[in-house]
PDB file of C-alpha atoms in Angstrom:
ATOM      1  CA  MET A 192      40.810 164.927 141.088  1.00 80.00           C
ATOM      2  CA  THR A 193      38.734 161.740 141.262  1.00 96.00           C
ATOM      3  CA  VAL A 194      40.758 158.520 141.488  1.00 98.00           C
ATOM      4  CA  ALA A 195      40.123 154.891 140.541  1.00 98.00           C
ATOM      5  CA  PHE A 196      42.304 152.029 141.758  1.00 98.00           C
ATOM      6  CA  VAL A 197      42.941 149.446 139.011  1.00 98.00           C
ATOM      7  CA  PHE A 198      44.617 146.064 139.370  1.00 98.00           C
ATOM      8  CA  PRO A 199      46.682 144.203 136.747  1.00 97.00           C
ATOM      9  CA  GLY A 200      46.030 140.810 135.249  1.00 95.00           C
ATOM     10  CA  GLN A 201      48.107 137.900 134.050  1.00 92.00           C
ATOM     11  CA  GLY A 202      51.234 138.813 132.117  1.00 90.00           C
ATOM     12  CA  ALA A 203      52.389 141.472 134.598  1.00 93.00           C
ATOM     13  CA  GLN A 204      54.305 138.960 136.733  1.00 95.00           C
ATOM     14  CA  THR A 205      58.059 139.329 137.263  1.00 96.00           C
ATOM     15  CA  ILE A 206      60.507 137.650 139.609  1.00 97.00           C
ATOM     16  CA  GLY A 207      61.057 139.899 142.612  1.00 98.00           C
ATOM     17  CA  MET A 208      57.756 141.775 142.390  1.00 98.00           C
ATOM     18  CA  GLY A 209      56.593 143.068 145.744  1.00 98.00           C
ATOM     19  CA  LYS A 210      59.847 142.246 147.549  1.00 98.00           C
ATOM     20  CA  GLU A 211      60.765 145.887 148.144  1.00 98.00           C
ATOM     21  CA  LEU A 212      57.264 146.493 149.501  1.00 98.00           C
ATOM     22  CA  ALA A 213      57.607 143.562 151.907  1.00 98.00           C
ATOM     23  CA  GLU A 214      60.996 144.825 153.090  1.00 98.00           C
ATOM     24  CA  ALA A 215      59.760 148.389 153.590  1.00 98.00           C
ATOM     25  CA  TYR A 216      56.328 147.754 155.131  1.00 98.00           C
ATOM     26  CA  PRO A 217      55.575 145.039 157.734  1.00 98.00           C
ATOM     27  CA  SER A 218      51.913 145.096 156.701  1.00 98.00           C
ATOM     28  CA  ALA A 219      52.926 144.321 153.094  1.00 98.00           C
ATOM     29  CA  LYS A 220      55.105 141.422 154.275  1.00 98.00           C
ATOM     30  CA  ALA A 221      52.114 140.157 156.258  1.00 98.00           C
ATOM     31  CA  ILE A 222      50.124 139.857 153.021  1.00 98.00           C
ATOM     32  CA  PHE A 223      52.676 137.477 151.506  1.00 98.00           C
ATOM     33  CA  ASP A 224      52.718 135.492 154.762  1.00 98.00           C
ATOM     34  CA  GLU A 225      48.921 135.281 154.711  1.00 98.00           C
ATOM     35  CA  VAL A 226      48.866 134.069 151.101  1.00 98.00           C
ATOM     36  CA  ASP A 227      51.579 131.481 151.839  1.00 98.00           C
ATOM     37  CA  GLU A 228      49.536 130.181 154.766  1.00 98.00           C
ATOM     38  CA  ALA A 229      46.289 130.133 152.762  1.00 98.00           C
ATOM     39  CA  LEU A 230      47.896 128.072 149.986  1.00 98.00           C
ATOM     40  CA  GLY A 231      49.976 125.885 152.283  1.00 98.00           C
ATOM     41  CA  GLU A 232      53.188 126.657 150.413  1.00 97.00           C
ATOM     42  CA  ALA A 233      55.845 129.357 150.147  1.00 97.00           C
ATOM     43  CA  LEU A 234      54.528 131.153 147.083  1.00 98.00           C
ATOM     44  CA  SER A 235      56.483 134.222 148.209  1.00 98.00           C
ATOM     45  CA  GLY A 236      59.735 132.288 147.713  1.00 98.00           C
ATOM     46  CA  LEU A 237      58.737 131.538 144.134  1.00 98.00           C
ATOM     47  CA  ILE A 238      57.759 135.176 143.533  1.00 98.00           C
ATOM     48  CA  TRP A 239      61.010 136.600 144.862  1.00 98.00           C
ATOM     49  CA  GLU A 240      63.609 133.939 144.091  1.00 97.00           C
ATOM     50  CA  GLY A 241      62.041 131.405 141.724  1.00 96.00           C
ATOM     51  CA  ASP A 242      62.144 131.038 137.949  1.00 95.00           C
ATOM     52  CA  ILE A 243      59.822 132.975 135.678  1.00 95.00           C
ATOM     53  CA  GLU A 244      58.548 129.862 133.876  1.00 92.00           C
ATOM     54  CA  THR A 245      57.153 128.411 137.103  1.00 95.00           C
ATOM     55  CA  LEU A 246      55.786 131.756 138.261  1.00 95.00           C
ATOM     56  CA  THR A 247      54.061 132.214 134.898  1.00 91.00           C
ATOM     57  CA  LEU A 248      52.068 128.995 135.307  1.00 90.00           C
ATOM     58  CA  THR A 249      48.472 130.160 135.597  1.00 91.00           C
ATOM     59  CA  ARG A 250      47.917 128.510 138.971  1.00 92.00           C
ATOM     60  CA  ASN A 251      50.885 130.463 140.404  1.00 95.00           C
ATOM     61  CA  ALA A 252      50.671 133.756 138.521  1.00 94.00           C
ATOM     62  CA  GLN A 253      47.112 134.495 139.565  1.00 95.00           C
ATOM     63  CA  PRO A 254      47.519 134.385 143.379  1.00 97.00           C
ATOM     64  CA  ALA A 255      51.023 135.876 143.070  1.00 97.00           C
ATOM     65  CA  LEU A 256      49.783 138.970 141.256  1.00 97.00           C
ATOM     66  CA  MET A 257      46.960 139.401 143.753  1.00 98.00           C
ATOM     67  CA  ALA A 258      49.426 139.158 146.651  1.00 98.00           C
ATOM     68  CA  THR A 259      51.610 141.839 145.088  1.00 98.00           C
ATOM     69  CA  SER A 260      48.626 144.123 144.530  1.00 98.00           C
ATOM     70  CA  MET A 261      47.442 143.674 148.101  1.00 98.00           C
ATOM     71  CA  ALA A 262      50.965 144.342 149.407  1.00 98.00           C
ATOM     72  CA  ALA A 263      50.885 147.616 147.471  1.00 98.00           C
ATOM     73  CA  MET A 264      47.512 148.422 149.045  1.00 98.00           C
ATOM     74  CA  ARG A 265      48.962 147.846 152.511  1.00 98.00           C
ATOM     75  CA  ALA A 266      51.859 150.155 151.627  1.00 98.00           C
ATOM     76  CA  LEU A 267      49.399 152.857 150.609  1.00 97.00           C
ATOM     77  CA  GLU A 268      47.512 152.370 153.870  1.00 97.00           C
ATOM     78  CA  ALA A 269      50.767 152.660 155.819  1.00 97.00           C
ATOM     79  CA  GLU A 270      51.322 155.984 154.084  1.00 97.00           C
ATOM     80  CA  GLY A 271      47.858 157.149 155.112  1.00 96.00           C
ATOM     81  CA  ILE A 272      45.885 156.392 151.934  1.00 96.00           C
ATOM     82  CA  ALA A 273      42.834 154.158 152.449  1.00 96.00           C
ATOM     83  CA  ILE A 274      40.521 152.469 149.960  1.00 97.00           C
ATOM     84  CA  ASP A 275      38.074 155.366 150.237  1.00 95.00           C
ATOM     85  CA  LYS A 276      40.583 157.467 148.291  1.00 96.00           C
ATOM     86  CA  ALA A 277      39.160 155.651 145.256  1.00 98.00           C
ATOM     87  CA  ALA A 278      35.749 156.320 143.751  1.00 98.00           C
ATOM     88  CA  PHE A 279      35.852 152.915 142.024  1.00 98.00           C
ATOM     89  CA  VAL A 280      37.971 149.780 141.838  1.00 98.00           C
ATOM     90  CA  ALA A 281      38.447 147.612 138.759  1.00 98.00           C
ATOM     91  CA  GLY A 282      40.788 144.876 137.642  1.00 98.00           C
ATOM     92  CA  HIS A 283      41.774 143.208 134.380  1.00 97.00           C
ATOM     93  CA  SER A 284      40.575 139.583 134.476  1.00 96.00           C
ATOM     94  CA  LEU A 285      42.179 138.078 137.628  1.00 96.00           C
ATOM     95  CA  GLY A 286      42.757 141.678 138.737  1.00 98.00           C
ATOM     96  CA  GLU A 287      39.050 141.861 139.467  1.00 98.00           C
ATOM     97  CA  TYR A 288      39.683 139.527 142.417  1.00 98.00           C
ATOM     98  CA  SER A 289      42.479 141.822 143.629  1.00 98.00           C
ATOM     99  CA  ALA A 290      40.094 144.766 143.351  1.00 98.00           C
ATOM    100  CA  LEU A 291      37.498 142.966 145.458  1.00 98.00           C
ATOM    101  CA  ALA A 292      40.072 142.008 148.083  1.00 98.00           C
ATOM    102  CA  ALA A 293      41.306 145.596 148.214  1.00 98.00           C
ATOM    103  CA  ALA A 294      37.735 146.824 148.704  1.00 98.00           C
ATOM    104  CA  GLY A 295      37.149 144.347 151.540  1.00 98.00           C
ATOM    105  CA  ALA A 296      34.598 142.229 149.678  1.00 98.00           C
ATOM    106  CA  ILE A 297      36.619 138.985 149.891  1.00 98.00           C
ATOM    107  CA  SER A 298      39.291 138.113 152.476  1.00 98.00           C
ATOM    108  CA  VAL A 299      42.883 137.839 151.277  1.00 98.00           C
ATOM    109  CA  GLY A 300      43.046 134.165 152.224  1.00 98.00           C
ATOM    110  CA  ASP A 301      39.836 133.320 150.374  1.00 98.00           C
ATOM    111  CA  THR A 302      40.991 135.347 147.369  1.00 98.00           C
ATOM    112  CA  ALA A 303      44.294 133.437 147.232  1.00 98.00           C
ATOM    113  CA  ARG A 304      42.499 130.093 147.378  1.00 98.00           C
ATOM    114  CA  LEU A 305      39.933 131.170 144.765  1.00 98.00           C
ATOM    115  CA  LEU A 306      42.676 132.280 142.386  1.00 98.00           C
ATOM    116  CA  ARG A 307      44.635 129.071 142.864  1.00 97.00           C
ATOM    117  CA  THR A 308      41.427 127.177 142.002  1.00 97.00           C
ATOM    118  CA  ARG A 309      40.656 129.514 139.103  1.00 97.00           C
ATOM    119  CA  GLY A 310      44.146 129.266 137.663  1.00 94.00           C
ATOM    120  CA  ALA A 311      44.191 125.467 137.844  1.00 95.00           C
ATOM    121  CA  ALA A 312      40.656 125.172 136.433  1.00 96.00           C
ATOM    122  CA  MET A 313      41.411 127.488 133.513  1.00 94.00           C
ATOM    123  CA  GLN A 314      44.580 125.533 132.753  1.00 92.00           C
ATOM    124  CA  ASP A 315      42.766 122.204 132.918  1.00 94.00           C
ATOM    125  CA  ALA A 316      39.708 123.259 130.878  1.00 96.00           C
ATOM    126  CA  VAL A 317      41.413 122.794 127.503  1.00 95.00           C
ATOM    127  CA  PRO A 318      44.265 120.369 126.704  1.00 92.00           C
ATOM    128  CA  VAL A 319      47.554 122.158 126.026  1.00 86.00           C
ATOM    129  CA  GLY A 320      47.924 122.927 122.336  1.00 89.00           C
ATOM    130  CA  GLU A 321      44.218 122.834 121.486  1.00 95.00           C
ATOM    131  CA  GLY A 322      43.476 126.483 122.285  1.00 96.00           C
ATOM    132  CA  ALA A 323      45.148 129.794 121.515  1.00 96.00           C
ATOM    133  CA  MET A 324      44.855 133.567 121.835  1.00 96.00           C
ATOM    134  CA  ALA A 325      45.989 136.322 119.475  1.00 97.00           C
ATOM    135  CA  ALA A 326      46.228 140.093 119.869  1.00 97.00           C
ATOM    136  CA  ILE A 327      44.767 141.948 116.898  1.00 98.00           C
ATOM    137  CA  LEU A 328      46.354 145.380 116.590  1.00 98.00           C
ATOM    138  CA  GLY A 329      44.790 148.182 114.597  1.00 97.00           C
ATOM    139  CA  LEU A 330      41.186 147.001 114.295  1.00 97.00           C
ATOM    140  CA  ASP A 331      38.329 148.058 116.579  1.00 96.00           C
ATOM    141  CA  LEU A 332      36.068 145.728 118.539  1.00 97.00           C
ATOM    142  CA  GLU A 333      33.309 145.427 115.933  1.00 97.00           C
ATOM    143  CA  ALA A 334      35.806 144.660 113.189  1.00 97.00           C
ATOM    144  CA  VAL A 335      37.472 141.981 115.327  1.00 98.00           C
ATOM    145  CA  ARG A 336      34.116 140.440 116.198  1.00 98.00           C
ATOM    146  CA  ALA A 337      33.397 140.134 112.477  1.00 98.00           C
ATOM    147  CA  VAL A 338      36.822 138.550 111.948  1.00 98.00           C
ATOM    148  CA  ALA A 339      36.140 136.043 114.751  1.00 98.00           C
ATOM    149  CA  ILE A 340      32.788 135.032 113.254  1.00 98.00           C
ATOM    150  CA  GLU A 341      34.373 134.513 109.839  1.00 98.00           C
ATOM    151  CA  ALA A 342      37.273 132.546 111.325  1.00 98.00           C
ATOM    152  CA  ALA A 343      35.209 130.237 113.548  1.00 98.00           C
ATOM    153  CA  GLN A 344      34.023 127.800 110.843  1.00 98.00           C
ATOM    154  CA  GLY A 345      32.244 125.679 113.425  1.00 97.00           C
ATOM    155  CA  GLU A 346      34.955 126.085 116.070  1.00 98.00           C
ATOM    156  CA  VAL A 347      35.178 128.553 118.955  1.00 98.00           C
ATOM    157  CA  CYS A 348      36.636 131.994 118.195  1.00 98.00           C
ATOM    158  CA  GLN A 349      35.620 135.022 120.244  1.00 98.00           C
ATOM    159  CA  ALA A 350      36.732 138.542 121.081  1.00 98.00           C
ATOM    160  CA  ALA A 351      38.083 137.913 124.583  1.00 98.00           C
ATOM    161  CA  ASN A 352      39.728 141.174 125.707  1.00 97.00           C
ATOM    162  CA  ASP A 353      38.742 144.608 124.435  1.00 98.00           C
ATOM    163  CA  ASN A 354      41.846 146.245 125.858  1.00 98.00           C
ATOM    164  CA  ASP A 355      42.029 149.627 124.133  1.00 97.00           C
ATOM    165  CA  PRO A 356      41.119 151.199 120.781  1.00 96.00           C
ATOM    166  CA  THR A 357      44.183 149.660 119.145  1.00 94.00           C
ATOM    167  CA  GLN A 358      44.121 146.144 120.634  1.00 97.00           C
ATOM    168  CA  VAL A 359      41.490 143.414 120.850  1.00 98.00           C
ATOM    169  CA  VAL A 360      42.425 139.839 121.791  1.00 98.00           C
ATOM    170  CA  VAL A 361      40.694 136.823 120.254  1.00 98.00           C
ATOM    171  CA  SER A 362      40.516 133.445 121.979  1.00 98.00           C
ATOM    172  CA  GLY A 363      39.352 129.970 121.050  1.00 98.00           C
ATOM    173  CA  SER A 364      40.333 126.830 119.185  1.00 98.00           C
ATOM    174  CA  LYS A 365      43.897 127.036 117.916  1.00 97.00           C
ATOM    175  CA  ALA A 366      43.077 126.596 114.233  1.00 97.00           C
ATOM    176  CA  ALA A 367      40.273 129.160 114.409  1.00 98.00           C
ATOM    177  CA  VAL A 368      42.466 131.735 116.164  1.00 98.00           C
ATOM    178  CA  GLU A 369      45.198 131.200 113.593  1.00 97.00           C
ATOM    179  CA  ARG A 370      42.621 131.763 110.843  1.00 98.00           C
ATOM    180  CA  ALA A 371      41.476 134.917 112.641  1.00 98.00           C
ATOM    181  CA  ALA A 372      45.029 136.239 112.702  1.00 98.00           C
ATOM    182  CA  GLY A 373      45.306 135.794 108.946  1.00 97.00           C
ATOM    183  CA  ILE A 374      41.879 137.257 108.195  1.00 98.00           C
ATOM    184  CA  ALA A 375      42.572 140.240 110.444  1.00 98.00           C
ATOM    185  CA  LYS A 376      45.680 141.115 108.471  1.00 97.00           C
ATOM    186  CA  GLU A 377      43.686 140.845 105.239  1.00 97.00           C
ATOM    187  CA  LYS A 378      41.111 143.236 106.769  1.00 97.00           C
ATOM    188  CA  GLY A 379      43.753 145.857 107.522  1.00 97.00           C
ATOM    189  CA  ALA A 380      45.083 144.981 110.972  1.00 97.00           C
ATOM    190  CA  LYS A 381      48.560 146.374 111.564  1.00 97.00           C
ATOM    191  CA  ARG A 382      49.627 143.151 113.261  1.00 97.00           C
ATOM    192  CA  ALA A 383      48.149 139.923 114.562  1.00 97.00           C
ATOM    193  CA  VAL A 384      50.300 138.386 117.275  1.00 95.00           C
ATOM    194  CA  MET A 385      49.827 134.877 118.652  1.00 94.00           C
ATOM    195  CA  LEU A 386      50.160 135.130 122.442  1.00 92.00           C
ATOM    196  CA  PRO A 387      52.348 132.833 124.567  1.00 85.00           C
ATOM    197  CA  VAL A 388      49.511 131.640 126.800  1.00 84.00           C
ATOM    198  CA  SER A 389      48.792 128.192 128.167  1.00 82.00           C
ATOM    199  CA  ALA A 390      45.039 128.237 127.568  1.00 90.00           C
ATOM    200  CA  PRO A 391      42.355 130.149 125.605  1.00 96.00           C
ATOM    201  CA  PHE A 392      40.984 132.423 128.326  1.00 96.00           C
ATOM    202  CA  HIS A 393      37.652 134.271 128.262  1.00 97.00           C
ATOM    203  CA  CYS A 394      35.862 132.204 125.656  1.00 98.00           C
ATOM    204  CA  ALA A 395      33.288 129.397 125.588  1.00 98.00           C
ATOM    205  CA  LEU A 396      36.023 126.734 125.861  1.00 98.00           C
ATOM    206  CA  MET A 397      36.454 127.864 129.481  1.00 98.00           C
ATOM    207  CA  GLN A 398      32.979 126.615 130.498  1.00 98.00           C
ATOM    208  CA  PRO A 399      34.431 123.732 132.582  1.00 98.00           C
ATOM    209  CA  ALA A 400      36.423 126.316 134.547  1.00 97.00           C
ATOM    210  CA  ALA A 401      33.311 128.467 134.986  1.00 98.00           C
ATOM    211  CA  ASP A 402      31.532 125.457 136.489  1.00 98.00           C
ATOM    212  CA  VAL A 403      34.409 124.926 138.926  1.00 98.00           C
ATOM    213  CA  MET A 404      34.354 128.598 139.921  1.00 98.00           C
ATOM    214  CA  ALA A 405      30.594 128.590 140.445  1.00 98.00           C
ATOM    215  CA  GLU A 406      31.045 125.861 143.032  1.00 98.00           C
ATOM    216  CA  ALA A 407      34.093 127.494 144.631  1.00 98.00           C
ATOM    217  CA  LEU A 408      32.477 130.930 144.864  1.00 98.00           C
ATOM    218  CA  ALA A 409      29.313 129.466 146.367  1.00 97.00           C
ATOM    219  CA  GLY A 410      31.333 128.473 149.422  1.00 95.00           C
ATOM    220  CA  VAL A 411      33.000 131.867 149.998  1.00 97.00           C
ATOM    221  CA  GLU A 412      31.662 134.872 151.878  1.00 98.00           C
ATOM    222  CA  ILE A 413      31.415 137.971 149.694  1.00 98.00           C
ATOM    223  CA  LEU A 414      30.585 141.328 151.268  1.00 98.00           C
ATOM    224  CA  SER A 415      29.591 144.603 149.650  1.00 98.00           C
ATOM    225  CA  PRO A 416      32.818 146.313 148.535  1.00 98.00           C
ATOM    226  CA  ALA A 417      33.773 149.524 150.326  1.00 98.00           C
ATOM    227  CA  VAL A 418      33.709 151.274 146.943  1.00 98.00           C
ATOM    228  CA  PRO A 419      31.876 150.111 143.792  1.00 98.00           C
ATOM    229  CA  LEU A 420      33.485 147.584 141.463  1.00 98.00           C
ATOM    230  CA  ILE A 421      33.413 148.224 137.721  1.00 98.00           C
ATOM    231  CA  ALA A 422      32.852 144.651 136.570  1.00 98.00           C
ATOM    232  CA  ASN A 423      34.745 143.232 133.564  1.00 97.00           C
ATOM    233  CA  VAL A 424      31.770 141.684 131.807  1.00 97.00           C
ATOM    234  CA  ARG A 425      29.382 144.573 132.434  1.00 97.00           C
ATOM    235  CA  ALA A 426      31.642 147.653 132.275  1.00 98.00           C
ATOM    236  CA  ASP A 427      29.465 149.208 134.958  1.00 97.00           C
ATOM    237  CA  ALA A 428      29.364 149.559 138.727  1.00 98.00           C
ATOM    238  CA  VAL A 429      28.221 146.738 140.987  1.00 98.00           C
ATOM    239  CA  THR A 430      28.060 146.439 144.777  1.00 98.00           C
ATOM    240  CA  ASP A 431      25.611 143.599 145.477  1.00 98.00           C
ATOM    241  CA  PRO A 432      27.466 140.489 146.735  1.00 98.00           C
ATOM    242  CA  ASP A 433      25.238 137.983 144.917  1.00 97.00           C
ATOM    243  CA  GLU A 434      25.601 139.932 141.694  1.00 98.00           C
ATOM    244  CA  ILE A 435      29.383 140.046 142.127  1.00 98.00           C
ATOM    245  CA  ARG A 436      29.449 136.277 142.666  1.00 98.00           C
ATOM    246  CA  ALA A 437      27.481 135.669 139.458  1.00 98.00           C
ATOM    247  CA  LEU A 438      29.625 138.080 137.436  1.00 98.00           C
ATOM    248  CA  LEU A 439      32.842 136.402 138.608  1.00 98.00           C
ATOM    249  CA  VAL A 440      31.510 133.125 137.185  1.00 98.00           C
ATOM    250  CA  GLU A 441      30.402 134.813 133.962  1.00 98.00           C
ATOM    251  CA  GLN A 442      33.819 136.457 133.668  1.00 97.00           C
ATOM    252  CA  VAL A 443      35.555 133.103 133.061  1.00 97.00           C
ATOM    253  CA  THR A 444      33.899 132.675 129.654  1.00 98.00           C
ATOM    254  CA  GLY A 445      32.946 136.319 129.023  1.00 97.00           C
ATOM    255  CA  SER A 446      34.860 139.173 127.454  1.00 96.00           C
ATOM    256  CA  VAL A 447      36.998 141.561 129.494  1.00 98.00           C
ATOM    257  CA  ARG A 448      35.467 144.908 128.519  1.00 98.00           C
ATOM    258  CA  TRP A 449      38.436 146.980 129.683  1.00 98.00           C
ATOM    259  CA  ARG A 450      38.140 149.840 127.193  1.00 98.00           C
ATOM    260  CA  GLU A 451      34.480 150.343 128.070  1.00 98.00           C
ATOM    261  CA  SER A 452      35.232 150.010 131.791  1.00 98.00           C
ATOM    262  CA  VAL A 453      37.778 152.825 131.654  1.00 98.00           C
ATOM    263  CA  GLN A 454      35.396 154.948 129.595  1.00 98.00           C
ATOM    264  CA  ALA A 455      32.623 154.288 132.131  1.00 98.00           C
ATOM    265  CA  MET A 456      34.817 155.429 135.018  1.00 98.00           C
ATOM    266  CA  ALA A 457      35.886 158.541 133.097  1.00 98.00           C
ATOM    267  CA  ALA A 458      32.229 159.316 132.351  1.00 98.00           C
ATOM    268  CA  LYS A 459      31.551 159.079 136.097  1.00 97.00           C
ATOM    269  CA  GLY A 460      34.198 161.715 136.781  1.00 98.00           C
ATOM    270  CA  VAL A 461      37.417 159.716 137.241  1.00 98.00           C
ATOM    271  CA  THR A 462      40.416 161.703 136.053  1.00 97.00           C
ATOM    272  CA  GLU A 463      43.290 159.676 137.565  1.00 97.00           C
ATOM    273  CA  PHE A 464      43.988 155.939 137.585  1.00 98.00           C
ATOM    274  CA  TRP A 465      46.348 154.310 140.073  1.00 98.00           C
ATOM    275  CA  GLU A 466      47.694 150.936 138.886  1.00 98.00           C
ATOM    276  CA  ILE A 467      48.098 148.969 142.114  1.00 98.00           C
ATOM    277  CA  GLY A 468      50.653 146.147 141.938  1.00 98.00           C
ATOM    278  CA  ALA A 469      53.038 144.811 139.315  1.00 96.00           C
ATOM    279  CA  GLY A 470      53.898 146.523 136.059  1.00 94.00           C
ATOM    280  CA  LYS A 471      52.332 149.300 134.041  1.00 96.00           C
ATOM    281  CA  ALA A 472      50.394 147.488 131.294  1.00 95.00           C
ATOM    282  CA  LEU A 473      47.054 148.935 132.368  1.00 98.00           C
ATOM    283  CA  SER A 474      48.455 152.462 132.358  1.00 97.00           C
ATOM    284  CA  GLY A 475      49.522 151.969 128.748  1.00 96.00           C
ATOM    285  CA  MET A 476      46.034 150.814 127.786  1.00 97.00           C
ATOM    286  CA  ILE A 477      44.354 153.660 129.667  1.00 98.00           C
ATOM    287  CA  ARG A 478      46.461 156.301 127.917  1.00 97.00           C
ATOM    288  CA  LYS A 479      45.420 154.853 124.553  1.00 97.00           C
ATOM    289  CA  ILE A 480      41.772 154.940 125.617  1.00 98.00           C
ATOM    290  CA  ASP A 481      41.888 158.595 126.691  1.00 97.00           C
ATOM    291  CA  ARG A 482      45.070 160.682 126.576  1.00 97.00           C
ATOM    292  CA  ALA A 483      43.563 163.161 129.063  1.00 97.00           C
ATOM    293  CA  LEU A 484      43.531 160.586 131.868  1.00 98.00           C
ATOM    294  CA  VAL A 485      46.402 160.624 134.361  1.00 97.00           C
ATOM    295  CA  CYS A 486      48.029 157.334 135.367  1.00 97.00           C
ATOM    296  CA  ARG A 487      50.429 156.451 138.175  1.00 96.00           C
ATOM    297  CA  GLN A 488      51.929 153.127 139.231  1.00 97.00           C
ATOM    298  CA  VAL A 489      51.908 151.970 142.845  1.00 98.00           C
ATOM    299  CA  GLY A 490      54.055 148.851 142.962  1.00 97.00           C
ATOM    300  CA  THR A 491      57.112 149.992 144.911  1.00 97.00           C
ATOM    301  CA  PRO A 492      57.769 151.929 148.135  1.00 97.00           C
ATOM    302  CA  GLU A 493      58.640 154.933 145.961  1.00 96.00           C
ATOM    303  CA  GLY A 494      55.304 154.652 144.191  1.00 96.00           C
ATOM    304  CA  ALA A 495      53.422 154.496 147.492  1.00 96.00           C
ATOM    305  CA  LYS A 496      55.231 157.539 148.864  1.00 94.00           C
ATOM    306  CA  ALA A 497      54.714 159.484 145.633  1.00 93.00           C
ATOM    307  CA  ALA A 498      50.979 158.736 145.778  1.00 90.00           C
ATOM    308  CA  LEU A 499      50.809 160.403 149.186  1.00 82.00           C
ATOM    309  CA  GLU A 500      52.245 163.568 147.704  1.00 80.00           C
ATOM    310  CA  SER A 501      49.774 163.724 144.817  1.00 72.00           C
TER     311      SER A 501
END
């Protein structure tokens, strides 16, 4: 059995996530304390007792999901499972930052501050209502790329997330994405679902946010990760700190190549994927990519203890 640790992205957030971990493991509680201190506010209070609308704001959801993932990592460590259990780490969009923190490439405090900056910059890059994203179900990546080109008509419309063989997300100008949804259905898509997001992530409209992140990342120490990172925009392993820094900037406007990333890890011998943190969305995608791959969720004390027994 060869294992990869994978870390969820935005959309996995729920009120109360990570609270059981913090109550069961002092080292997990210390993660939430460290993130609160890094941000200068009680984000943990929002995560555990706040309202979902406020938690879902990009500037809050991103560091909150990272904190929950890192709390789950500390729970695993308390059970005797270290990062070297994994052959690779990977994360979906913001989850890539969680993966790097887990692998010791970026400190937890720096990661929290970077994600607060990233979330705010992505929110501010495009005025609310001018951008959109839509999930295209039932067409493959090449078909969706063709749909996006046809729908653009001088505006931005790109394949943003290649999640699994049944789902590709398009992102861009609202009118163009709405056109893409209609064209996709004409081309045989089973469904085209407009997503309830606050900004059009992972497309050229995010260039202002990429510029902000280039400056922010330039001021942060990045070390070689303890295990290789499978980078979103490359779908291949990377360990060089300068390369990681550049890819994190590119990731803001580039596509999340999740399907290819999972396939790359499987080709390198990974047979089991542990989803570290909130939810099980990545596990669902991975099973659609390759039914032979085993998935487990590590987001609760029970999940951490079960991992030890595997």
